[in-house]
Amino acid sequence: MYDNILIRYGEIGLKGKNQKDFLHRLVKNIKMRIKGIGNDETKVVLERGRVFVVINGQDPEIFYKALGTIFGILSFSPVRKVGLDLDEINKAALEEFKSLGEMPENFKVNARRSFKLFPLDSIELQREVGHYILVNTPGLKVDVHNPKAEVWVEVREEAAYVYSKKINGIGGLPIGTGGKAMLLLSGGIDSPVAGWMTMRRGLEIEAVYFHSHPYTSEKAKEKVLDLARVLAEYSGKIKVHIVPFTQIQEAISAKCFESLWITIMRRFMMRISERIAEQQGMLALATGESLGQVASQTVESMHAITGVINTPVIRPLVCMDKREIIDVSEKIGTYEISIRPFIDCCTVFLPKAPKTKPKREACEKAEKYLDIEALVQKAIDDTEVVIVKKG
Ligand code: ATP
Ligand code: MG
């Protein structure tokens, strides 16, 4: 029977106020995410720098899925909490060992005594508990170098904790510790991964999607909302701003050199995203750009595109290989949605020979024939907002 789930968090170097913010936010996020999963007595507590989910004997596994989607958690373990008494510790350790299922060939006990008034030190505790498990389990051996199973005992001032299972979390920093960013979310593979990585560094995100009705279908929009729904599994919910982009694309293709279409389109995306981000009190944008991946993702192109805004752009994928990006997208659950075959707005107005080294000046010149302010304002006025929540 498990009393608690012990939550481990990382980020060496977090100190003072940062550490306090981190912990309080982590506890708050865990509370929010496990709401409705356990019974009424389920609690999340912060005790001497340790975070526990108090489960009082409920099946710990019902919480695993939720805990596996909370940023800031390095790993977690279902633990048995017992009194500071060797007999109790031994019994809990044996029970824990038996819960591993099929008997392993050999095992090892790890003990840590942080409460120095406990009469046995770590080494003695290890030996005592190991011995107790051995004599109660015929045929079992100890192997301290290459154990097939391990049991941990931690003796702290308030109680002793016994566990043997360690489940990996997703690491990072709790959402909300790092401010907010506006993610430019397309239906592709990259931008959802970029959003996930941005959230993992503690940022809350909203998303903006440029929709080119009727060139891109309702299905394309649904796809983006489905991607946002997967991201919401990690954050609780995500606000998606759907910006009508057709008029802008038609104006660009009517008035500008074909080779600059993509760059100018992107400049409009940046302007509009920055404007909506500002309205929402956000100080950064985030994109799925990765250097060299396509013609529009050269440093020259980034230079030309970001020339129209003053807001920092977070590009978590900038130096990642496609294979690495796909690996993350498979892990976080966006890949299957991203590969659904709906065209995005950039493929509609794809020039035959896009400039790979566009210049700011050339873009500025070409944009002279457009009423930038009116186009931007109209798109923002007609933006639709959808809030997607975790399933
Ligand atoms: P992705 O897989 O994210 O679509 P990509 O490799 O297709 O990226 P581009 O099409 O060059 O790359 O887009 C670069 C970035 O611009 C995207 O990662 C995304 O952040 C943003 N972007 C592109 N199209 C849209 C769109 N229709 N709505 C919102 N953002 C977009
Ligand atoms: Mg794309």
CSV table of C-alpha atoms and ligand atoms in Angstrom, one decimal:
chain,number,residue,atom,x,y,z
A,1,MET,CA,0.0,0.0,0.0
A,2,TYR,CA,1.4,3.3,-1.0
A,3,ASP,CA,0.9,6.5,1.1
A,4,ASN,CA,2.5,9.0,-1.2
A,5,ILE,CA,4.0,9.7,-4.6
A,6,LEU,CA,7.4,11.3,-4.2
A,7,ILE,CA,8.0,14.0,-6.8
A,8,ARG,CA,11.6,14.8,-7.8
A,9,TYR,CA,12.4,18.0,-9.5
A,10,GLY,CA,15.6,19.2,-11.1
A,11,GLU,CA,17.4,22.4,-12.2
A,12,ILE,CA,20.5,22.6,-10.3
A,13,GLY,CA,21.3,26.3,-9.8
A,14,LEU,CA,17.9,27.5,-9.0
A,15,LYS,CA,18.3,29.4,-5.8
A,16,GLY,CA,16.5,31.8,-3.4
A,17,LYS,CA,13.4,33.3,-4.8
A,18,ASN,CA,13.6,31.4,-8.0
A,19,GLN,CA,13.6,28.1,-6.2
A,20,LYS,CA,10.6,29.3,-4.1
A,21,ASP,CA,8.7,30.4,-7.2
A,22,PHE,CA,9.6,27.1,-8.9
A,23,LEU,CA,8.3,25.0,-6.1
A,24,HIS,CA,5.1,26.9,-5.5
A,25,ARG,CA,4.3,26.9,-9.2
A,26,LEU,CA,5.1,23.2,-9.4
A,27,VAL,CA,2.7,22.4,-6.6
A,28,LYS,CA,0.0,24.6,-8.1
A,29,ASN,CA,0.4,22.9,-11.5
A,30,ILE,CA,0.3,19.4,-10.0
A,31,LYS,CA,-2.8,20.3,-8.1
A,32,MET,CA,-4.5,21.6,-11.2
A,33,ARG,CA,-3.5,18.6,-13.3
A,34,ILE,CA,-4.5,15.8,-10.9
A,35,LYS,CA,-7.8,17.4,-10.0
A,36,GLY,CA,-10.6,14.8,-10.5
A,37,ILE,CA,-8.2,11.9,-10.7
A,38,GLY,CA,-8.0,10.7,-7.1
A,39,ASN,CA,-10.5,10.7,-4.2
A,40,ASP,CA,-11.3,13.8,-2.2
A,41,GLU,CA,-8.5,13.2,0.3
A,42,THR,CA,-5.8,13.4,-2.4
A,43,LYS,CA,-3.5,16.3,-1.6
A,44,VAL,CA,-0.3,17.8,-2.9
A,45,VAL,CA,2.1,18.9,-0.2
A,46,LEU,CA,5.4,20.7,0.0
A,47,GLU,CA,7.4,19.4,3.0
A,48,ARG,CA,10.9,20.4,3.7
A,49,GLY,CA,11.8,21.0,0.1
A,50,ARG,CA,10.1,17.7,-1.0
A,51,VAL,CA,6.9,17.5,-3.0
A,52,PHE,CA,4.5,14.7,-2.4
A,53,VAL,CA,1.2,13.7,-3.7
A,54,VAL,CA,-0.6,12.2,-0.7
A,55,ILE,CA,-2.6,9.2,-2.1
A,56,ASN,CA,-3.4,7.3,1.1
A,57,GLY,CA,-3.5,3.8,-0.4
A,58,GLN,CA,-5.1,4.6,-3.7
A,59,ASP,CA,-3.5,2.9,-6.8
A,60,PRO,CA,-0.6,5.2,-7.7
A,61,GLU,CA,-0.8,4.2,-11.3
A,62,ILE,CA,-3.9,6.3,-11.9
A,63,PHE,CA,-1.8,9.4,-11.4
A,64,TYR,CA,1.1,8.4,-13.7
A,65,LYS,CA,-0.2,9.7,-17.0
A,66,ALA,CA,-0.9,13.2,-15.5
A,67,LEU,CA,2.4,13.4,-13.7
A,68,GLY,CA,4.2,12.4,-16.9
A,69,THR,CA,2.9,15.5,-18.6
A,70,ILE,CA,3.9,18.1,-16.0
A,71,PHE,CA,7.0,20.2,-16.7
A,72,GLY,CA,9.4,20.5,-13.8
A,73,ILE,CA,9.1,16.9,-12.7
A,74,LEU,CA,12.3,14.9,-13.2
A,75,SER,CA,11.0,11.6,-11.9
A,76,PHE,CA,8.5,10.2,-9.4
A,77,SER,CA,8.1,7.2,-7.2
A,78,PRO,CA,5.2,5.6,-5.2
A,79,VAL,CA,6.5,5.4,-1.7
A,80,ARG,CA,5.6,3.7,1.6
A,81,LYS,CA,5.8,6.1,4.6
A,82,VAL,CA,6.6,4.5,7.9
A,83,GLY,CA,7.7,5.5,11.4
A,84,LEU,CA,11.4,5.9,12.4
A,85,ASP,CA,11.6,2.3,13.5
A,86,LEU,CA,13.8,-0.4,12.0
A,87,ASP,CA,11.2,-3.1,12.3
A,88,GLU,CA,8.6,-1.0,10.4
A,89,ILE,CA,11.2,-0.1,7.8
A,90,ASN,CA,12.2,-3.7,7.3
A,91,LYS,CA,8.6,-4.8,6.8
A,92,ALA,CA,7.9,-2.0,4.3
A,93,ALA,CA,11.1,-2.8,2.4
A,94,LEU,CA,10.2,-6.5,2.1
A,95,GLU,CA,6.7,-5.7,1.0
A,96,GLU,CA,8.1,-3.2,-1.5
A,97,PHE,CA,10.5,-5.8,-2.8
A,98,LYS,CA,7.8,-8.3,-3.3
A,99,SER,CA,5.7,-5.8,-5.2
A,100,LEU,CA,8.4,-5.9,-8.0
A,101,GLY,CA,6.6,-9.1,-9.2
A,102,GLU,CA,8.8,-11.9,-10.5
A,103,MET,CA,11.7,-12.4,-8.2
A,104,PRO,CA,14.9,-10.9,-9.6
A,105,GLU,CA,18.1,-12.9,-9.5
A,106,ASN,CA,19.8,-10.4,-7.2
A,107,PHE,CA,19.1,-7.0,-5.6
A,108,LYS,CA,20.6,-4.2,-3.6
A,109,VAL,CA,19.3,-1.9,-0.9
A,110,ASN,CA,20.3,1.8,-1.0
A,111,ALA,CA,19.8,3.8,2.2
A,112,ARG,CA,20.1,7.4,3.0
A,113,ARG,CA,19.9,8.9,6.5
A,114,SER,CA,19.4,12.6,6.4
A,115,PHE,CA,18.0,12.6,10.0
A,116,LYS,CA,21.2,12.2,12.0
A,117,LEU,CA,19.6,11.2,15.3
A,118,PHE,CA,18.4,7.9,13.8
A,119,PRO,CA,20.6,5.3,15.5
A,120,LEU,CA,21.8,3.5,12.3
A,121,ASP,CA,23.8,5.3,9.7
A,122,SER,CA,23.3,4.7,6.0
A,123,ILE,CA,25.7,1.8,5.7
A,124,GLU,CA,24.3,0.0,8.7
A,125,LEU,CA,20.8,0.6,7.5
A,126,GLN,CA,21.6,-0.8,4.1
A,127,ARG,CA,23.0,-3.9,5.7
A,128,GLU,CA,20.1,-4.4,8.1
A,129,VAL,CA,17.4,-4.0,5.6
A,130,GLY,CA,19.2,-6.0,3.0
A,131,HIS,CA,19.7,-8.8,5.5
A,132,TYR,CA,16.0,-8.8,6.4
A,133,ILE,CA,14.9,-9.1,2.8
A,134,LEU,CA,17.4,-11.9,2.1
A,135,VAL,CA,16.4,-14.1,5.0
A,136,ASN,CA,12.8,-13.7,4.0
A,137,THR,CA,13.3,-14.5,0.4
A,138,PRO,CA,14.8,-18.0,-0.2
A,139,GLY,CA,17.2,-18.1,-3.2
A,140,LEU,CA,17.8,-14.4,-3.4
A,141,LYS,CA,21.3,-12.9,-3.7
A,142,VAL,CA,22.8,-9.5,-3.2
A,143,ASP,CA,24.8,-7.8,-6.0
A,144,VAL,CA,25.9,-4.3,-5.1
A,145,HIS,CA,27.6,-3.6,-8.5
A,146,ASN,CA,25.1,-4.8,-11.0
A,147,PRO,CA,21.8,-5.3,-9.2
A,148,LYS,CA,18.7,-6.4,-11.1
A,149,ALA,CA,16.5,-4.7,-8.6
A,150,GLU,CA,16.9,-1.9,-6.0
A,151,VAL,CA,15.1,-0.9,-3.0
A,152,TRP,CA,15.6,2.6,-1.5
A,153,VAL,CA,15.2,3.7,2.1
A,154,GLU,CA,15.3,7.3,3.1
A,155,VAL,CA,15.3,8.2,6.7
A,156,ARG,CA,14.1,11.8,7.3
A,157,GLU,CA,13.2,13.7,10.4
A,158,GLU,CA,9.4,13.3,10.0
A,159,ALA,CA,9.4,9.7,8.7
A,160,ALA,CA,11.1,7.0,6.7
A,161,TYR,CA,10.3,6.4,3.0
A,162,VAL,CA,10.6,3.1,1.2
A,163,TYR,CA,10.4,2.7,-2.6
A,164,SER,CA,11.7,0.7,-5.5
A,165,LYS,CA,10.2,2.2,-8.7
A,166,LYS,CA,11.3,5.3,-10.4
A,167,ILE,CA,9.2,6.7,-13.3
A,168,ASN,CA,10.8,9.4,-15.5
A,169,GLY,CA,9.0,12.7,-15.9
A,170,ILE,CA,9.6,15.2,-18.7
A,171,GLY,CA,11.9,17.6,-16.8
A,172,GLY,CA,12.1,21.3,-17.6
A,173,LEU,CA,10.6,24.1,-15.5
A,174,PRO,CA,7.0,24.5,-14.3
A,175,ILE,CA,4.8,26.4,-16.8
A,176,GLY,CA,4.3,29.9,-15.5
A,177,THR,CA,7.7,30.4,-14.1
A,178,GLY,CA,9.0,32.0,-17.3
A,179,GLY,CA,6.4,34.4,-18.6
A,180,LYS,CA,4.5,34.0,-21.8
A,181,ALA,CA,5.2,33.6,-25.5
A,182,MET,CA,3.0,33.5,-28.6
A,183,LEU,CA,3.6,30.4,-30.7
A,184,LEU,CA,3.2,30.6,-34.5
A,185,LEU,CA,1.5,27.2,-34.9
A,186,SER,CA,1.2,25.7,-38.4
A,187,GLY,CA,0.0,22.2,-39.2
A,188,GLY,CA,3.6,21.0,-39.7
A,189,ILE,CA,5.9,18.8,-37.7
A,190,ASP,CA,8.1,21.6,-36.3
A,191,SER,CA,6.0,24.3,-34.7
A,192,PRO,CA,4.2,22.0,-32.2
A,193,VAL,CA,7.5,20.7,-31.1
A,194,ALA,CA,8.8,24.3,-30.7
A,195,GLY,CA,5.7,25.0,-28.6
A,196,TRP,CA,6.3,22.0,-26.4
A,197,MET,CA,10.0,23.0,-25.9
A,198,THR,CA,9.1,26.6,-25.1
A,199,MET,CA,6.6,25.4,-22.5
A,200,ARG,CA,9.2,23.1,-21.1
A,201,ARG,CA,11.3,26.1,-20.2
A,202,GLY,CA,8.5,27.4,-18.0
A,203,LEU,CA,6.7,29.6,-20.5
A,204,GLU,CA,3.0,29.7,-20.9
A,205,ILE,CA,2.0,29.8,-24.6
A,206,GLU,CA,-0.9,30.9,-26.7
A,207,ALA,CA,-0.9,30.1,-30.4
A,208,VAL,CA,-1.6,32.0,-33.6
A,209,TYR,CA,-2.5,30.2,-36.8
A,210,PHE,CA,-2.7,31.9,-40.2
A,211,HIS,CA,-5.6,30.4,-42.1
A,212,SER,CA,-6.1,30.8,-45.9
A,213,HIS,CA,-9.7,30.0,-46.5
A,214,PRO,CA,-10.7,28.8,-49.0
A,215,TYR,CA,-7.3,27.8,-50.3
A,216,THR,CA,-6.7,25.8,-47.1
A,217,SER,CA,-9.7,23.7,-45.9
A,218,GLU,CA,-11.6,23.5,-42.6
A,219,LYS,CA,-9.6,20.2,-42.2
A,220,ALA,CA,-6.4,22.2,-42.1
A,221,LYS,CA,-7.8,24.3,-39.3
A,222,GLU,CA,-9.0,21.2,-37.4
A,223,LYS,CA,-5.6,19.8,-37.7
A,224,VAL,CA,-4.0,22.8,-36.1
A,225,LEU,CA,-6.6,22.7,-33.3
A,226,ASP,CA,-5.9,19.0,-32.8
A,227,LEU,CA,-2.2,19.9,-32.4
A,228,ALA,CA,-3.1,22.6,-29.9
A,229,ARG,CA,-5.1,20.0,-28.1
A,230,VAL,CA,-2.1,17.7,-27.7
A,231,LEU,CA,0.0,20.7,-26.4
A,232,ALA,CA,-2.9,21.4,-24.0
A,233,GLU,CA,-2.3,18.0,-22.5
A,234,TYR,CA,0.9,19.5,-21.1
A,235,SER,CA,-0.5,22.9,-20.1
A,236,GLY,CA,-4.2,22.4,-19.3
A,237,LYS,CA,-5.4,24.7,-22.0
A,238,ILE,CA,-4.3,26.8,-25.0
A,239,LYS,CA,-5.8,29.8,-26.6
A,240,VAL,CA,-5.6,29.7,-30.3
A,241,HIS,CA,-5.9,32.9,-32.4
A,242,ILE,CA,-7.0,32.0,-36.0
A,243,VAL,CA,-6.1,34.8,-38.3
A,244,PRO,CA,-7.6,35.1,-41.8
A,245,PHE,CA,-4.7,35.4,-44.1
A,246,THR,CA,-6.1,35.0,-47.6
A,247,GLN,CA,-6.5,38.7,-48.3
A,248,ILE,CA,-2.9,39.4,-47.4
A,249,GLN,CA,-1.6,36.6,-49.5
A,250,GLU,CA,-3.7,37.7,-52.5
A,251,ALA,CA,-2.4,41.2,-52.1
A,252,ILE,CA,1.2,40.0,-51.9
A,253,SER,CA,0.8,37.8,-55.0
A,254,ALA,CA,-0.8,40.5,-56.9
A,255,LYS,CA,1.6,43.3,-56.1
A,256,CYS,CA,5.1,41.8,-55.2
A,257,PHE,CA,7.8,39.9,-57.0
A,258,GLU,CA,7.1,36.3,-57.0
A,259,SER,CA,10.6,35.4,-55.6
A,260,LEU,CA,9.8,37.4,-52.4
A,261,TRP,CA,6.3,36.1,-51.7
A,262,ILE,CA,7.3,33.8,-48.9
A,263,THR,CA,9.5,36.3,-47.2
A,264,ILE,CA,6.9,39.0,-47.3
A,265,MET,CA,4.2,36.7,-46.2
A,266,ARG,CA,6.4,35.8,-43.2
A,267,ARG,CA,7.0,39.4,-42.4
A,268,PHE,CA,3.2,39.9,-42.2
A,269,MET,CA,2.9,36.8,-39.9
A,270,MET,CA,5.5,38.4,-37.7
A,271,ARG,CA,3.8,41.8,-37.6
A,272,ILE,CA,0.4,40.3,-36.8
A,273,SER,CA,1.8,37.9,-34.2
A,274,GLU,CA,3.7,40.6,-32.5
A,275,ARG,CA,0.6,42.8,-32.4
A,276,ILE,CA,-1.6,40.0,-30.9
A,277,ALA,CA,1.2,39.0,-28.5
A,278,GLU,CA,1.3,42.6,-27.2
A,279,GLN,CA,-2.4,42.7,-26.7
A,280,GLN,CA,-2.1,39.6,-24.6
A,281,GLY,CA,0.8,41.0,-22.6
A,282,MET,CA,3.4,38.7,-24.0
A,283,LEU,CA,7.0,39.6,-24.6
A,284,ALA,CA,8.1,36.9,-27.0
A,285,LEU,CA,7.2,34.9,-30.1
A,286,ALA,CA,8.1,31.3,-30.8
A,287,THR,CA,8.4,29.5,-34.1
A,288,GLY,CA,9.4,26.1,-35.4
A,289,GLU,CA,12.2,27.5,-37.7
A,290,SER,CA,15.2,25.3,-38.1
A,291,LEU,CA,18.3,26.6,-40.0
A,292,GLY,CA,18.7,25.3,-43.5
A,293,GLN,CA,15.6,23.2,-43.5
A,294,VAL,CA,13.8,25.1,-46.4
A,295,ALA,CA,14.6,28.1,-48.6
A,296,SER,CA,12.9,30.5,-46.1
A,297,GLN,CA,15.0,29.3,-43.2
A,298,THR,CA,18.4,30.8,-43.9
A,299,VAL,CA,20.0,33.4,-41.7
A,300,GLU,CA,19.5,35.9,-44.5
A,301,SER,CA,15.8,35.1,-44.5
A,302,MET,CA,15.5,35.3,-40.7
A,303,HIS,CA,17.2,38.7,-40.9
A,304,ALA,CA,14.7,39.9,-43.5
A,305,ILE,CA,11.7,38.4,-41.7
A,306,THR,CA,12.5,39.7,-38.2
A,307,GLY,CA,13.3,43.2,-39.5
A,308,VAL,CA,9.7,44.2,-39.1
A,309,ILE,CA,9.4,43.4,-35.3
A,310,ASN,CA,11.0,44.3,-32.0
A,311,THR,CA,10.0,41.3,-30.1
A,312,PRO,CA,12.4,38.5,-29.4
A,313,VAL,CA,11.7,35.3,-31.3
A,314,ILE,CA,12.3,32.0,-29.5
A,315,ARG,CA,13.4,29.3,-32.0
A,316,PRO,CA,13.9,26.1,-30.0
A,317,LEU,CA,14.6,24.0,-33.1
A,318,VAL,CA,17.0,26.3,-34.8
A,319,CYS,CA,20.0,24.0,-34.6
A,320,MET,CA,18.2,20.6,-34.5
A,321,ASP,CA,18.2,18.0,-37.2
A,322,LYS,CA,14.9,16.9,-38.7
A,323,ARG,CA,15.4,13.5,-37.3
A,324,GLU,CA,15.8,14.9,-33.8
A,325,ILE,CA,12.7,17.0,-34.2
A,326,ILE,CA,10.6,14.0,-35.5
A,327,ASP,CA,11.8,12.0,-32.4
A,328,VAL,CA,10.4,14.7,-30.1
A,329,SER,CA,7.2,15.0,-32.0
A,330,GLU,CA,6.7,11.2,-31.8
A,331,LYS,CA,7.4,11.3,-28.1
A,332,ILE,CA,5.0,14.2,-27.3
A,333,GLY,CA,2.2,12.8,-29.5
A,334,THR,CA,2.0,15.4,-32.3
A,335,TYR,CA,3.6,13.5,-35.1
A,336,GLU,CA,0.6,11.5,-36.3
A,337,ILE,CA,-1.4,14.6,-36.5
A,338,SER,CA,1.3,16.6,-38.2
A,339,ILE,CA,1.6,14.1,-41.1
A,340,ARG,CA,-2.0,14.3,-42.0
A,341,PRO,CA,-2.0,15.4,-45.6
A,342,PHE,CA,-3.5,18.9,-45.6
A,343,ILE,CA,-1.7,21.7,-47.4
A,344,ASP,CA,-0.8,24.8,-45.4
A,345,CYS,CA,-1.0,28.4,-46.4
A,346,CYS,CA,2.5,28.6,-47.7
A,347,THR,CA,2.2,25.9,-50.2
A,348,VAL,CA,-0.7,27.7,-51.8
A,349,PHE,CA,1.3,30.7,-52.8
A,350,LEU,CA,4.6,28.9,-53.3
A,351,PRO,CA,6.8,30.7,-55.8
A,352,LYS,CA,8.6,28.7,-58.5
A,353,ALA,CA,12.0,30.0,-57.3
A,354,PRO,CA,11.9,31.5,-53.8
A,355,LYS,CA,14.8,33.7,-52.9
A,356,THR,CA,17.1,32.0,-50.4
A,357,LYS,CA,18.9,35.2,-49.6
A,358,PRO,CA,16.3,37.8,-49.4
A,359,LYS,CA,17.3,41.3,-48.4
A,360,ARG,CA,15.4,43.6,-46.0
A,361,GLU,CA,15.7,46.5,-48.4
A,362,ALA,CA,14.2,44.5,-51.3
A,363,CYS,CA,11.3,43.5,-49.1
A,364,GLU,CA,10.7,47.0,-48.0
A,365,LYS,CA,10.7,48.2,-51.6
A,366,ALA,CA,8.3,45.5,-52.7
A,367,GLU,CA,6.0,46.3,-49.7
A,368,LYS,CA,5.6,49.9,-50.8
A,369,TYR,CA,2.8,48.8,-53.0
A,370,LEU,CA,0.8,47.3,-50.1
A,371,ASP,CA,-1.2,49.1,-47.5
A,372,ILE,CA,0.5,47.3,-44.7
A,373,GLU,CA,-1.3,48.9,-41.8
A,374,ALA,CA,-4.8,48.3,-43.2
A,375,LEU,CA,-4.1,44.7,-44.1
A,376,VAL,CA,-2.6,44.0,-40.7
A,377,GLN,CA,-5.5,45.7,-38.8
A,378,LYS,CA,-8.2,44.0,-40.9
A,379,ALA,CA,-6.6,40.5,-40.2
A,380,ILE,CA,-6.5,41.2,-36.5
A,381,ASP,CA,-10.1,42.6,-36.4
A,382,ASP,CA,-11.3,39.4,-38.1
A,383,THR,CA,-9.3,37.0,-35.9
A,384,GLU,CA,-11.3,34.2,-34.3
A,385,VAL,CA,-10.2,32.9,-30.8
A,386,VAL,CA,-10.7,29.3,-29.8
A,387,ILE,CA,-9.7,27.9,-26.5
A,388,VAL,CA,-8.8,24.2,-26.5
A,389,LYS,CA,-8.5,22.2,-23.4
A,390,LYS,CA,-6.9,18.9,-22.4
A,391,GLY,CA,-9.0,15.9,-23.1
B,1,ATP,P1,6.3,23.7,-39.5
B,1,ATP,O1,6.6,22.2,-39.6
B,1,ATP,O2,6.2,24.2,-38.1
B,1,ATP,O3,5.1,24.1,-40.4
B,1,ATP,P2,8.1,24.2,-41.5
B,1,ATP,O4,9.3,23.4,-41.5
B,1,ATP,O5,7.0,23.9,-42.5
B,1,ATP,O6,7.6,24.4,-40.1
B,1,ATP,P3,8.0,26.9,-42.5
B,1,ATP,O7,6.8,26.5,-43.3
B,1,ATP,O8,9.1,27.6,-43.2
B,1,ATP,O9,8.6,25.7,-41.8
B,1,ATP,O10,7.5,27.8,-41.3
B,1,ATP,C1,8.4,28.2,-40.4
B,1,ATP,C2,7.6,28.6,-39.1
B,1,ATP,O11,6.7,29.7,-39.4
B,1,ATP,C3,6.8,27.5,-38.6
B,1,ATP,O12,7.5,26.6,-37.8
B,1,ATP,C4,5.7,28.2,-37.8
B,1,ATP,O13,6.2,28.6,-36.6
B,1,ATP,C5,5.5,29.5,-38.7
B,1,ATP,N1,4.4,29.3,-39.6
B,1,ATP,C6,4.4,28.8,-40.9
B,1,ATP,N2,3.2,28.8,-41.4
B,1,ATP,C7,2.3,29.2,-40.4
B,1,ATP,C8,0.9,29.3,-40.3
B,1,ATP,N3,0.1,29.0,-41.3
B,1,ATP,N4,0.4,29.7,-39.2
B,1,ATP,C9,1.2,30.0,-38.1
B,1,ATP,N5,2.5,29.9,-38.1
B,1,ATP,C10,3.1,29.5,-39.3
B,2,MG,MG,5.1,24.4,-42.4
